[in-house]
Short mmCIF file of C-alpha atoms and ligand atoms in Angstrom, two decimals:
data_model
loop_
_atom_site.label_atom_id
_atom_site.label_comp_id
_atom_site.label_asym_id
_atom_site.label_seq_id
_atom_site.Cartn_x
_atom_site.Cartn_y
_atom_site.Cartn_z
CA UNK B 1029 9.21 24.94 -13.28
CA UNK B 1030 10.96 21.57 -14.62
CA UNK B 1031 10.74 20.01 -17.65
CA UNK B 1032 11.92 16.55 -17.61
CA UNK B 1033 13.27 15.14 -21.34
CA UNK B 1034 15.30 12.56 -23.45
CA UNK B 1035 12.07 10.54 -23.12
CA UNK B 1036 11.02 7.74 -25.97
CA UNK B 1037 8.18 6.12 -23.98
CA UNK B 1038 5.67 7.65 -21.06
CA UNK B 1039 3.07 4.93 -19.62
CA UNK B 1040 0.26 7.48 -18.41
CA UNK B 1041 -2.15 5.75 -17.80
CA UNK B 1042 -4.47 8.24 -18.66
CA UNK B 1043 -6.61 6.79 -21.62
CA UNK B 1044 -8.86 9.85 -22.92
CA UNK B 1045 -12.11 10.34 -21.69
CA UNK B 1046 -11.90 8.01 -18.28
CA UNK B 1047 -12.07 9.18 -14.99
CA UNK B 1048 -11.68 7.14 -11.52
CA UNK B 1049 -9.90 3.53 -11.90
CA UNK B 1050 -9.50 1.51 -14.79
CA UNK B 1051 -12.13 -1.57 -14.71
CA UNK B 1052 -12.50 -4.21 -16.29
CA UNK B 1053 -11.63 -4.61 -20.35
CA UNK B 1054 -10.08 -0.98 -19.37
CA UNK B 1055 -7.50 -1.85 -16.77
CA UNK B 1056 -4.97 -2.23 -19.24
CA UNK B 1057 -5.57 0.40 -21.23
CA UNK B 1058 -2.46 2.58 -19.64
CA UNK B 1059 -2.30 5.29 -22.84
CA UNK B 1060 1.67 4.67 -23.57
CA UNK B 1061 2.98 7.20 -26.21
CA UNK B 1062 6.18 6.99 -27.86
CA UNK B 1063 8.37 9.19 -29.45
CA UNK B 1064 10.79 12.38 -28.57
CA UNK B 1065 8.77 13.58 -25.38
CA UNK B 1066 8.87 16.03 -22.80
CA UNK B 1067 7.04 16.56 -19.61
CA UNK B 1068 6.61 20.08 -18.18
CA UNK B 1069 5.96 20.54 -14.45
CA UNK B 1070 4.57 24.10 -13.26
CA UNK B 1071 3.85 24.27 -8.85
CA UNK B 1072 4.12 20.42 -8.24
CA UNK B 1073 2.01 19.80 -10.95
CA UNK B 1074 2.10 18.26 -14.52
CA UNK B 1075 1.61 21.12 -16.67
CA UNK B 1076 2.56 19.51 -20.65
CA UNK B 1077 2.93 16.17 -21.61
CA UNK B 1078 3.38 15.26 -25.11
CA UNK B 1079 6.14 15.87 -28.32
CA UNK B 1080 9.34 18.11 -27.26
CA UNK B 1081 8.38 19.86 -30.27
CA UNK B 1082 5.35 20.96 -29.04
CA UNK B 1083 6.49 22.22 -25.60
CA UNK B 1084 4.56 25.37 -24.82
CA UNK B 1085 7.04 28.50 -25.07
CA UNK B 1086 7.01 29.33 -21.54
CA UNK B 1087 9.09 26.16 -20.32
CA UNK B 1088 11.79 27.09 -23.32
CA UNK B 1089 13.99 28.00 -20.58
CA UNK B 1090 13.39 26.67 -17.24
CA UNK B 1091 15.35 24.17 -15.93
CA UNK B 1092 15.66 20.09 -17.48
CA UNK B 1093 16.43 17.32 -16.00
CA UNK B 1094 17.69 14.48 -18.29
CA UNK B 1095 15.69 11.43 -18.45
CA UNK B 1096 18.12 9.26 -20.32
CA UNK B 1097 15.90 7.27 -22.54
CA UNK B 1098 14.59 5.89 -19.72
CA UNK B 1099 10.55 4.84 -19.45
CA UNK B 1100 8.51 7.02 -17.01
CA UNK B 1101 5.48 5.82 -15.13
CA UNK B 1102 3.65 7.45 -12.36
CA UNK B 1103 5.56 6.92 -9.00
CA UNK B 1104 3.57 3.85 -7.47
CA UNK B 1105 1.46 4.06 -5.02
CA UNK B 1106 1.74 1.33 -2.35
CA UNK B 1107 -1.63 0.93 -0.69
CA UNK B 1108 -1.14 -1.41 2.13
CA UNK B 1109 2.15 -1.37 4.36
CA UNK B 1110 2.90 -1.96 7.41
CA UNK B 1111 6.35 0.28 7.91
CA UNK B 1112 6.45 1.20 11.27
CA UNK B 1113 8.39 -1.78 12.45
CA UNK B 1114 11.34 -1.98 14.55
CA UNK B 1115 13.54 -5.50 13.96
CA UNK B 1116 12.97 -8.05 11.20
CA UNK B 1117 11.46 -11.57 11.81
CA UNK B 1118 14.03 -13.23 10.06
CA UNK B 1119 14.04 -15.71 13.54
CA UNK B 1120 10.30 -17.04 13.19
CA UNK B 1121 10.96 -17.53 9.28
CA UNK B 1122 13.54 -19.58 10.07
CA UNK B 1123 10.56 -21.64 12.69
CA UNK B 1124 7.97 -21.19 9.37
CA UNK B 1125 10.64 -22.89 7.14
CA UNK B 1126 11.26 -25.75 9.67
CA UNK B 1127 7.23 -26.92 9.76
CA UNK B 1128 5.34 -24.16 12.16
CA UNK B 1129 2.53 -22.00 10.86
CA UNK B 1130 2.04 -18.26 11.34
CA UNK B 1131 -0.56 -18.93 13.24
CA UNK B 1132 1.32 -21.60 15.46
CA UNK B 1133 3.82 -18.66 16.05
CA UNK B 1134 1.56 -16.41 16.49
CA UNK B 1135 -0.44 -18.19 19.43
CA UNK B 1136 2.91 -18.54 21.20
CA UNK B 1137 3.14 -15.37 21.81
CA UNK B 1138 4.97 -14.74 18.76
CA UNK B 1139 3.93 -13.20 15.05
CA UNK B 1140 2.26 -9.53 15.61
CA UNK B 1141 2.92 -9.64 19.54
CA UNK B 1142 7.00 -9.94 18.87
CA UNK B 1143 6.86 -6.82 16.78
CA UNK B 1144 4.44 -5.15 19.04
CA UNK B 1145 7.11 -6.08 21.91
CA UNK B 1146 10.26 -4.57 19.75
CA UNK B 1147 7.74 -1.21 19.16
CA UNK B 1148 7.04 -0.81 22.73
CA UNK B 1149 10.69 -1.59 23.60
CA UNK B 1150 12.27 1.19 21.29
CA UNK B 1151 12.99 5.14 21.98
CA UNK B 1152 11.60 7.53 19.83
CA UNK B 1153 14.52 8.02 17.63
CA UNK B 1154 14.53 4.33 16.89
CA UNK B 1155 11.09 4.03 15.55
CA UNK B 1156 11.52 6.90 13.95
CA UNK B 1157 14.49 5.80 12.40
CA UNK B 1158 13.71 2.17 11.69
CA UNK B 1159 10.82 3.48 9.82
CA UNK B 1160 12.17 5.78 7.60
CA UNK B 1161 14.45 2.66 6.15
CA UNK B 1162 11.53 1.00 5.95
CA UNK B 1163 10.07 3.93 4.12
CA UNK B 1164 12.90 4.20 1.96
CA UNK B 1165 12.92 0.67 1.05
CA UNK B 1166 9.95 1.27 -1.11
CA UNK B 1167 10.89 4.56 -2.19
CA UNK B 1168 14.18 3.33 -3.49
CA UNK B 1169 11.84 0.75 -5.32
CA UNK B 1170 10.06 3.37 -6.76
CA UNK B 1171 7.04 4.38 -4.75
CA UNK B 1172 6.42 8.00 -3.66
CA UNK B 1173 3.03 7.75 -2.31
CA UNK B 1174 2.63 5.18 0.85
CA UNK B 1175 -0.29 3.80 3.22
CA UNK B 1176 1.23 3.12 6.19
CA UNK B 1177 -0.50 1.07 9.37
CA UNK B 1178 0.15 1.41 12.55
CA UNK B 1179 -1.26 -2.28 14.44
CA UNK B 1180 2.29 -3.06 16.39
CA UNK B 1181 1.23 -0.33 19.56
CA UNK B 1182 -1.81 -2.42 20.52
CA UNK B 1183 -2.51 0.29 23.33
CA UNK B 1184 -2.81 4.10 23.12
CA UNK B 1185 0.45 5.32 23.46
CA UNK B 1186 2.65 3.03 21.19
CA UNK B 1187 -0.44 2.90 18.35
CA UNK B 1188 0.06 6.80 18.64
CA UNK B 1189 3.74 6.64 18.64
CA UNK B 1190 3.77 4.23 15.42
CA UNK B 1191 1.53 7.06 13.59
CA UNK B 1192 3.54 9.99 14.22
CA UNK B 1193 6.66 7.92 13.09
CA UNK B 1194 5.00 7.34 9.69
CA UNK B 1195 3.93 10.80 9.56
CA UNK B 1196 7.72 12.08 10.24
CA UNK B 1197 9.42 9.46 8.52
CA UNK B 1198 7.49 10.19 5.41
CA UNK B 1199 7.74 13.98 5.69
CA UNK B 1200 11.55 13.40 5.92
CA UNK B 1201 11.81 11.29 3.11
CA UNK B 1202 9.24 13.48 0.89
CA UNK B 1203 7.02 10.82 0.30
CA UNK B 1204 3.09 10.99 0.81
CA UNK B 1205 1.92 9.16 3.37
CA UNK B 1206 -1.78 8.13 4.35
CA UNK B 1207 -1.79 6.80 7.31
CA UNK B 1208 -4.15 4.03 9.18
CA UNK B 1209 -4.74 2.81 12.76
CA UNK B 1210 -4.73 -0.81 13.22
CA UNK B 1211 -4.96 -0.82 16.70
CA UNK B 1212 -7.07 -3.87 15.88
CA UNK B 1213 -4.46 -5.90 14.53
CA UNK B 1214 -4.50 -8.34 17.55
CA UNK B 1215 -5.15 -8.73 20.66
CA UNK B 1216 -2.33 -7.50 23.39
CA UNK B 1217 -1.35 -9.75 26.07
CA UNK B 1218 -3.05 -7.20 28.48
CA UNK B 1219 -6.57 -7.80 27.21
CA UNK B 1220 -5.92 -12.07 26.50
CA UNK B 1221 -7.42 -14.96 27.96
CA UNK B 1222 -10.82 -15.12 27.78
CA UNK B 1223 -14.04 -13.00 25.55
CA UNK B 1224 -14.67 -10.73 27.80
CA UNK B 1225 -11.31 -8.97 27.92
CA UNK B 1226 -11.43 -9.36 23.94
CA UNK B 1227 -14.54 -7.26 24.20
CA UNK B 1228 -13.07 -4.53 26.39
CA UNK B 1229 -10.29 -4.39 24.52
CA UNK B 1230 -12.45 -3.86 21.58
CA UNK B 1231 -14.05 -1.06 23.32
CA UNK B 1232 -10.49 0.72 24.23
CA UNK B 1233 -10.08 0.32 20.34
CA UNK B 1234 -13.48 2.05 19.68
CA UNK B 1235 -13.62 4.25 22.37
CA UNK B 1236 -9.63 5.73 23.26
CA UNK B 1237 -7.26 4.58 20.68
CA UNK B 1238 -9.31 5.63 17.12
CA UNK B 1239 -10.33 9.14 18.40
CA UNK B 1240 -6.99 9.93 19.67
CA UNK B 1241 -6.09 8.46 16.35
CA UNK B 1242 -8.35 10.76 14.14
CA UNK B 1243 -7.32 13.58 16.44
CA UNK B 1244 -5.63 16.48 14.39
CA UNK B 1245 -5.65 14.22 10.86
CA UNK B 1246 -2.84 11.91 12.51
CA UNK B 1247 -4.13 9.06 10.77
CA UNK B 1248 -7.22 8.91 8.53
CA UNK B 1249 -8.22 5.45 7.81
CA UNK B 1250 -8.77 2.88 10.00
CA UNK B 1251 -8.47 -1.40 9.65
CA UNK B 1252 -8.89 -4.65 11.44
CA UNK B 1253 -7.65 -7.65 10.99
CA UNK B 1254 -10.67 -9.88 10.57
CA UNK B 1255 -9.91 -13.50 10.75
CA UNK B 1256 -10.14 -16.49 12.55
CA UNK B 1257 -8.92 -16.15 15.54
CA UNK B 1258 -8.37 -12.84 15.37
CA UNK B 1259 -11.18 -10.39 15.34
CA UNK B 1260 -14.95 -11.65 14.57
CA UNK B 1261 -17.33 -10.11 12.30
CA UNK B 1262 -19.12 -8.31 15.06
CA UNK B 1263 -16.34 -7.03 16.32
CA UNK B 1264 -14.81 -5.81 13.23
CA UNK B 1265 -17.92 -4.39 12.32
CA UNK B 1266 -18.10 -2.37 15.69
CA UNK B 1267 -14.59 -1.16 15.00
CA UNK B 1268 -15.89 0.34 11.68
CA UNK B 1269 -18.86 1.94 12.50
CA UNK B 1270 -16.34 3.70 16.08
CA UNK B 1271 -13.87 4.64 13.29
CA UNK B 1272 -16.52 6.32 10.78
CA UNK B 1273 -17.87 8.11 13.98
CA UNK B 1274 -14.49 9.89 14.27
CA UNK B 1275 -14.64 11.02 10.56
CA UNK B 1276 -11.61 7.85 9.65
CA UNK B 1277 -12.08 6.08 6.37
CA UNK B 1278 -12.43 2.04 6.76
CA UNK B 1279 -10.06 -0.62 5.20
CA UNK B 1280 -10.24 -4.21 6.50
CA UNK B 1281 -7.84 -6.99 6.74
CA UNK B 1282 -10.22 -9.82 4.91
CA UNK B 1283 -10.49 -13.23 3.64
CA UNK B 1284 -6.64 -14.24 3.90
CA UNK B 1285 -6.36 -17.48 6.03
CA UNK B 1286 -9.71 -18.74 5.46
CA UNK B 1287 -13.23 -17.64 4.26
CA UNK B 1288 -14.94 -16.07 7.28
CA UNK B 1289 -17.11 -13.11 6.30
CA UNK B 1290 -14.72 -10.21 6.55
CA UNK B 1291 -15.13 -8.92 2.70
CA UNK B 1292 -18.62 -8.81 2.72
CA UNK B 1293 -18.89 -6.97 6.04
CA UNK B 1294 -16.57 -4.70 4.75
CA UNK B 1295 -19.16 -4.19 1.84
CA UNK B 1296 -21.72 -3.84 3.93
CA UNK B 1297 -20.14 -0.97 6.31
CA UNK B 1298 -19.13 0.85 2.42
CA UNK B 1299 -14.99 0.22 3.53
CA UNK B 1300 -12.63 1.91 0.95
CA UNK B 1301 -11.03 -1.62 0.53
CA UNK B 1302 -10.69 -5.04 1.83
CA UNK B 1303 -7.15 -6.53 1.51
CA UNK B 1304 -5.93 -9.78 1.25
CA UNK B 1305 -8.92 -11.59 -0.43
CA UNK B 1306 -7.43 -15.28 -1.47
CA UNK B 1307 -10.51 -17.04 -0.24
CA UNK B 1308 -13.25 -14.86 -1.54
CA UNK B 1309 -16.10 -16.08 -3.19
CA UNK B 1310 -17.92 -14.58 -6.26
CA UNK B 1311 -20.46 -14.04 -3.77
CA UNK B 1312 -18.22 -11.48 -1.80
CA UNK B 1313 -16.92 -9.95 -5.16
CA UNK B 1314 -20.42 -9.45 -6.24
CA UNK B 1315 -21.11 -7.23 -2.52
CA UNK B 1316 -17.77 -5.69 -3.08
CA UNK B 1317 -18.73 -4.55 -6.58
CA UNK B 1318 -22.34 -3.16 -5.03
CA UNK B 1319 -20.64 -1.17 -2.54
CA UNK B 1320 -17.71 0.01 -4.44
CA UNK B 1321 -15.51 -1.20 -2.23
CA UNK B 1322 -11.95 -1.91 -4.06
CA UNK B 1323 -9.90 -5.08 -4.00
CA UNK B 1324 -6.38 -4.72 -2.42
CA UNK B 1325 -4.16 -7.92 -3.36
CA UNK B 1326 -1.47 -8.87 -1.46
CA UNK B 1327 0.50 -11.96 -3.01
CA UNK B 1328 3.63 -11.31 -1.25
CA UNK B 1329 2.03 -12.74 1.95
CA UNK B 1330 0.46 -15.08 -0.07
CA UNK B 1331 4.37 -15.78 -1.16
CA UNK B 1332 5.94 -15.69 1.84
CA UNK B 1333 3.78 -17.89 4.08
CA UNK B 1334 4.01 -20.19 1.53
CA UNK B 1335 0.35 -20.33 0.74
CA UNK B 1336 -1.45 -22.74 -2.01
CA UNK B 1337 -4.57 -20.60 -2.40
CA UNK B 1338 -3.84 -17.18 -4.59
CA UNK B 1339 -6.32 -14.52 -4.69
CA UNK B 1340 -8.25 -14.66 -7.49
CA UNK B 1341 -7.56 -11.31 -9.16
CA UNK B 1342 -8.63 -12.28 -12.97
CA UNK B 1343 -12.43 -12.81 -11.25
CA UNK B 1344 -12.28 -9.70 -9.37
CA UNK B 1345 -11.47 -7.66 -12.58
CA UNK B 1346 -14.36 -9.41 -14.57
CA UNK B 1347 -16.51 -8.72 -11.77
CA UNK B 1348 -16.19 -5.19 -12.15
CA UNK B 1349 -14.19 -4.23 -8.82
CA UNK B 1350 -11.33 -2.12 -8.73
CA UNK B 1351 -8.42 -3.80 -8.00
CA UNK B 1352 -5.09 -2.90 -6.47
CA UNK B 1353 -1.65 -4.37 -5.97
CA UNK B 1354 0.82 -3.68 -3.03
CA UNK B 1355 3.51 -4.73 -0.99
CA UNK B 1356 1.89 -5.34 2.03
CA UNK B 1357 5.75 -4.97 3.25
CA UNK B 1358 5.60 -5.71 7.30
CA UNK B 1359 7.96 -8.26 8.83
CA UNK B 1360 5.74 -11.33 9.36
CA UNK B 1361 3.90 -12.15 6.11
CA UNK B 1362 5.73 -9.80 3.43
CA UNK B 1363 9.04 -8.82 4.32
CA UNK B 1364 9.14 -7.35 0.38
CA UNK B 1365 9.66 -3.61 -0.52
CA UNK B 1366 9.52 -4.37 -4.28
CA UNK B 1367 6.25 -3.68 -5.78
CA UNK B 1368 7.78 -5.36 -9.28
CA UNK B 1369 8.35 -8.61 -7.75
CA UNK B 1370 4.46 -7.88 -6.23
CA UNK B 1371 3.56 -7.29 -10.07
CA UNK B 1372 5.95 -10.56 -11.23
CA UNK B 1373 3.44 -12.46 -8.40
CA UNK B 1374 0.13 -10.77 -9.42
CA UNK B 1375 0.54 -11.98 -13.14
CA UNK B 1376 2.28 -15.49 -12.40
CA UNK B 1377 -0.25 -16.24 -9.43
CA UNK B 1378 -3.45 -13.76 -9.72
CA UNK B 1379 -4.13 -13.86 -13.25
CA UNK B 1380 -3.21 -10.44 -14.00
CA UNK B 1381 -1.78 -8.84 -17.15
CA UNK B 1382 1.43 -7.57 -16.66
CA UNK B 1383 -0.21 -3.47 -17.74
CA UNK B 1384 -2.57 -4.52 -15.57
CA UNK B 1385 -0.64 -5.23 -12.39
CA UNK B 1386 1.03 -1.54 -12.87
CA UNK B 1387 -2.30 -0.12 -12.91
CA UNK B 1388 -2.95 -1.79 -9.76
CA UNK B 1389 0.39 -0.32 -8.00
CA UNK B 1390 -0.46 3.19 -9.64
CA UNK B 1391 -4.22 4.46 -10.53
CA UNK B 1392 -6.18 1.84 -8.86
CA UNK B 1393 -4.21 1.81 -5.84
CA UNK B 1394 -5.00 6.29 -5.89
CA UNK B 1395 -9.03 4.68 -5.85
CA UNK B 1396 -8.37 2.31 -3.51
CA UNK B 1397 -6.76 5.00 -0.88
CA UNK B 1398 -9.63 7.96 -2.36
CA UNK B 1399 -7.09 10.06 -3.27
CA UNK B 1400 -8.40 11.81 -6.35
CA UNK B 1401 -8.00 9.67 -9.73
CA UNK B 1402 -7.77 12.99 -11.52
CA UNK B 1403 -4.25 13.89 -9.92
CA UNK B 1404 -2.95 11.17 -8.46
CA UNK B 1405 -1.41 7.45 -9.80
CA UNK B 1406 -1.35 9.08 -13.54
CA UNK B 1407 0.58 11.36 -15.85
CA UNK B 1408 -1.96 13.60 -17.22
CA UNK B 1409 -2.12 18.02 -16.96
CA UNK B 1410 -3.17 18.43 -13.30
CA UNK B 1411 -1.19 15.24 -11.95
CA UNK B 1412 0.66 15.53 -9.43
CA UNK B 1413 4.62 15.81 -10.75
CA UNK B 1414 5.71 12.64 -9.12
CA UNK B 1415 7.81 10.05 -11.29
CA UNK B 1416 9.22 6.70 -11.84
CA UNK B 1417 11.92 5.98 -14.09
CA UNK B 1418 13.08 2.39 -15.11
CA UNK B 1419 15.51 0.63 -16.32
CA UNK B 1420 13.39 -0.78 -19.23
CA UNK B 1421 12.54 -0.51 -22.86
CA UNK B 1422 8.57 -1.40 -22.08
CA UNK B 1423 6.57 -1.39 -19.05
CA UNK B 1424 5.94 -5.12 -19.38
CA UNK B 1425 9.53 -5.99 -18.08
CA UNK B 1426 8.72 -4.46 -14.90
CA UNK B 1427 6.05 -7.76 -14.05
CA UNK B 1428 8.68 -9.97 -15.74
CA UNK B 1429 12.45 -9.73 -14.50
CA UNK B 1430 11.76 -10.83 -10.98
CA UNK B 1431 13.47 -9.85 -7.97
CA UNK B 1432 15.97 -7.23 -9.37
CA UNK B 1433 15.50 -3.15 -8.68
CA UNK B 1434 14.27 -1.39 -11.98
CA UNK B 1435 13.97 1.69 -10.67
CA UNK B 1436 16.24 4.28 -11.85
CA UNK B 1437 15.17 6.63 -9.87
CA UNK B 1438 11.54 8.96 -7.94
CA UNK B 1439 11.29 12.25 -9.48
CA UNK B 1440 9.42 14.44 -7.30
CA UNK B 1441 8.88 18.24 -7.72
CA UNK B 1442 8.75 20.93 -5.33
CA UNK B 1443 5.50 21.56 -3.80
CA UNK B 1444 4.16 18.29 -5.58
CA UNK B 1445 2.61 16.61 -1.88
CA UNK B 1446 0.83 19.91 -1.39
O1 NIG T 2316 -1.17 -8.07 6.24
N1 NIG T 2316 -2.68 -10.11 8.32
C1 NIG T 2316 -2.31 -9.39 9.21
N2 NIG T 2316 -1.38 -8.47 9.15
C2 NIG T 2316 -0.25 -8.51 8.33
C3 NIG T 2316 0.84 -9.30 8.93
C4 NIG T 2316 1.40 -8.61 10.07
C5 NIG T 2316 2.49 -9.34 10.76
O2 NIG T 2316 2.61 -10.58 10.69
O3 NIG T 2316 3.25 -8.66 11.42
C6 NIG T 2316 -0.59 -8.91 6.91
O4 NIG T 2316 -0.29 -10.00 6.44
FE1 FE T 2317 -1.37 -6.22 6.01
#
């Protein structure tokens, strides 16, 4: 037992009578109440939340922990990351900032195919080890819950390798992790040159890498990176249907370089989520919306590859879709582990609301992952006792200051993950 107090504002977001993600008119509904508050937290989960005065007799004496007039939010919950990276790309930012593209970089053999070279490269220990600090980036930034994506293996062993990091890195660090296989990133230099070894290395996705993948719950989602240049519709498509035939979950890469079709397959195959989104039509929100498939936004790449062409997020929220914020934080596109500069982004680029944009990095981005709405992303009796205090008087500074660490601090009670 726990109760945590000295408490004069709690964001919940947990209006009454709403279940699953905010949409629409409700997304910034996020239930604040003010006063002299406790929270009481009984086996990992939230067991009181209201006035001190009314704290239920049996948490008179258990332990406290001192919130310092601080302002509690969920812990966020960063949908989309790609942690399990070994050495930064600082090099081919300094090539982006001179004139080349990402995609110039990347068809040289660098981009996705230098990380997947440092992966392959490194012991054990050092992935390990280089993803836990990746892992704690974010968690010292206030997240507690993490998707993390494997994609820098690009063959069976190292896509394995990059999963089991995740899973022990996270475990380590006491952090949730979900974990995806996005062994369909890009293609590896063994399976280059020409369509047909694009196919077969398609097939080694669908037919090796994602059941060895799914194998004992070591991951349980999987992506592609659907693009131009990348992997085609069909292809994509095939690597969802493979994935859902070994019981994974389907995300996709979609719509971030250009408009080519990946969203709406995504819709059409039912994915969780399709991520990225700055060139989707109303169109694709409309078959997003049908299928229920959520809207990750990622401006950070958007940011970073210096990008004129935002996602849209104000049209995906009056279209009805659930949408989601989050780092994205991998070393190419988004080397950024701070979801409040993500939320600054969101409402200076995507036409968010500042409440809105923390909805995205805490219930919606519980929908957008399925974890269950009811207990996860949310301060409510039955949530799961995980915690963010900031530095702030109101939750709308944490979209505004931009840059600077907020977070005071991840509360997280025993037994909360299980
Ligand atoms: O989400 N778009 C593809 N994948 C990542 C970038 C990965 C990388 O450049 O290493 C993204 O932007
Ligand atoms: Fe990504």
């Amino acid at each position: 037992m726990l109760v945590l107090e000295n408490l004069h504002r709690i964001v919940t977001c947990a209006p009454p009578g709403v279940s699953g993600p905010l949409l629409g008119e409700r997304m910034g509904d996020l239930a604040p109440v003010d006063g002299d508050l406790s929270v009481a937290v009984r086996e990992g989960r939230v067991a009181f939340v209201g006035a001190r005065a009314n704290l239920p007799a049996e948490f008179k004496s258990a332990p406290r922990h001192d919130c310092r007039g601080l302002l509690l939010t969920p812990a966020l919950i960063d949908c989309h990351t790609h942690p399990a990276f070994v050495r930064s790309r600082a090099d081919e930012f300094e090539l982006r900032l001179a004139g080349a593209s990402y995609e110039q970089i990347a068809a040289q053999g660098g981009g996705i195919l230098s990380s997947m070279k440092a992966v392959r490269e490194s012991s054990d220990a050092e992935l390990l080890n280089a993803t836990r600090r990746n892992l704690q980036r974010l968690r010292d930034h206030g997240v507690a819950v993490a998707e993390g994506k494997s994609g820098y293996g690009l063959n069976l062993e190292h896509e394995l390798r990059q999963l089991r990091a995740i899973r022990d890195a996270g475990q380590s660090l006491d952090m949730h992790t979900i974990r995806t296989c996005l062994a369909a990133h890009s293609f590896p230099p063994e399976f280059r040159g020409d369509d047909a070894r694009r196919e077969a290395y398609v097939a080694e996705v669908c037919n090796n890498i994602l059941p060895a993948a799914a194998q004992g719950g070591l991951a349980q989602r999987a992506d592609v990176f659907c693009e131009q240049g990348v992997f085609t519709v069909p292809q994509a498509t095939a690597v969802a249907h493979a994935a859902r035939r070994h019981g994974l979950r389907v995300t996709v890469h979609a719509e971030q370089l250009c408009a080519f079709g990946g969203a709406a397959m995504a819709a059409g195959v039912g994915a969780d989520s399709a991520d990225h989104l700055e060139f989707a039509d109303a169109a694709t929100m409309a078959a997003m919306q049908a299928a229920g498939t959520s809207a990750v936004l990622l401006p950070g790449s958007t940011y970073h590859l210096r990008m004129n062409q935002w996602a849209d997020g104000r049209a995906m929220i009056n279209a009805g879709l659930c949408v989601a914020l989050s780092t994205d934080f991998n070393p190419g596109s988004s080397p950024i582990p701070n979801p409040c500069f993500i939320m600054n982004l969101a409402v200076m680029r995507c036409g968010l609301t500042p409440a809105q944009a923390l909805c995205a990095f805490t219930r919606n981005a519980a929908h957008a992952l399925r974890l269950d709405t009811a207990q996860w992303g949310l301060i409510a009796v039955g949530a799961r006792a995980a915690f963010a205090l900031w530095d702030v008087a109101h939750e709308r500074e944490l979209a505004y200051y931009a840059g600077a660490n907020l977070c005071a601090g991840v509360i997280k009670c025993q037994g909360w993950r299980s």
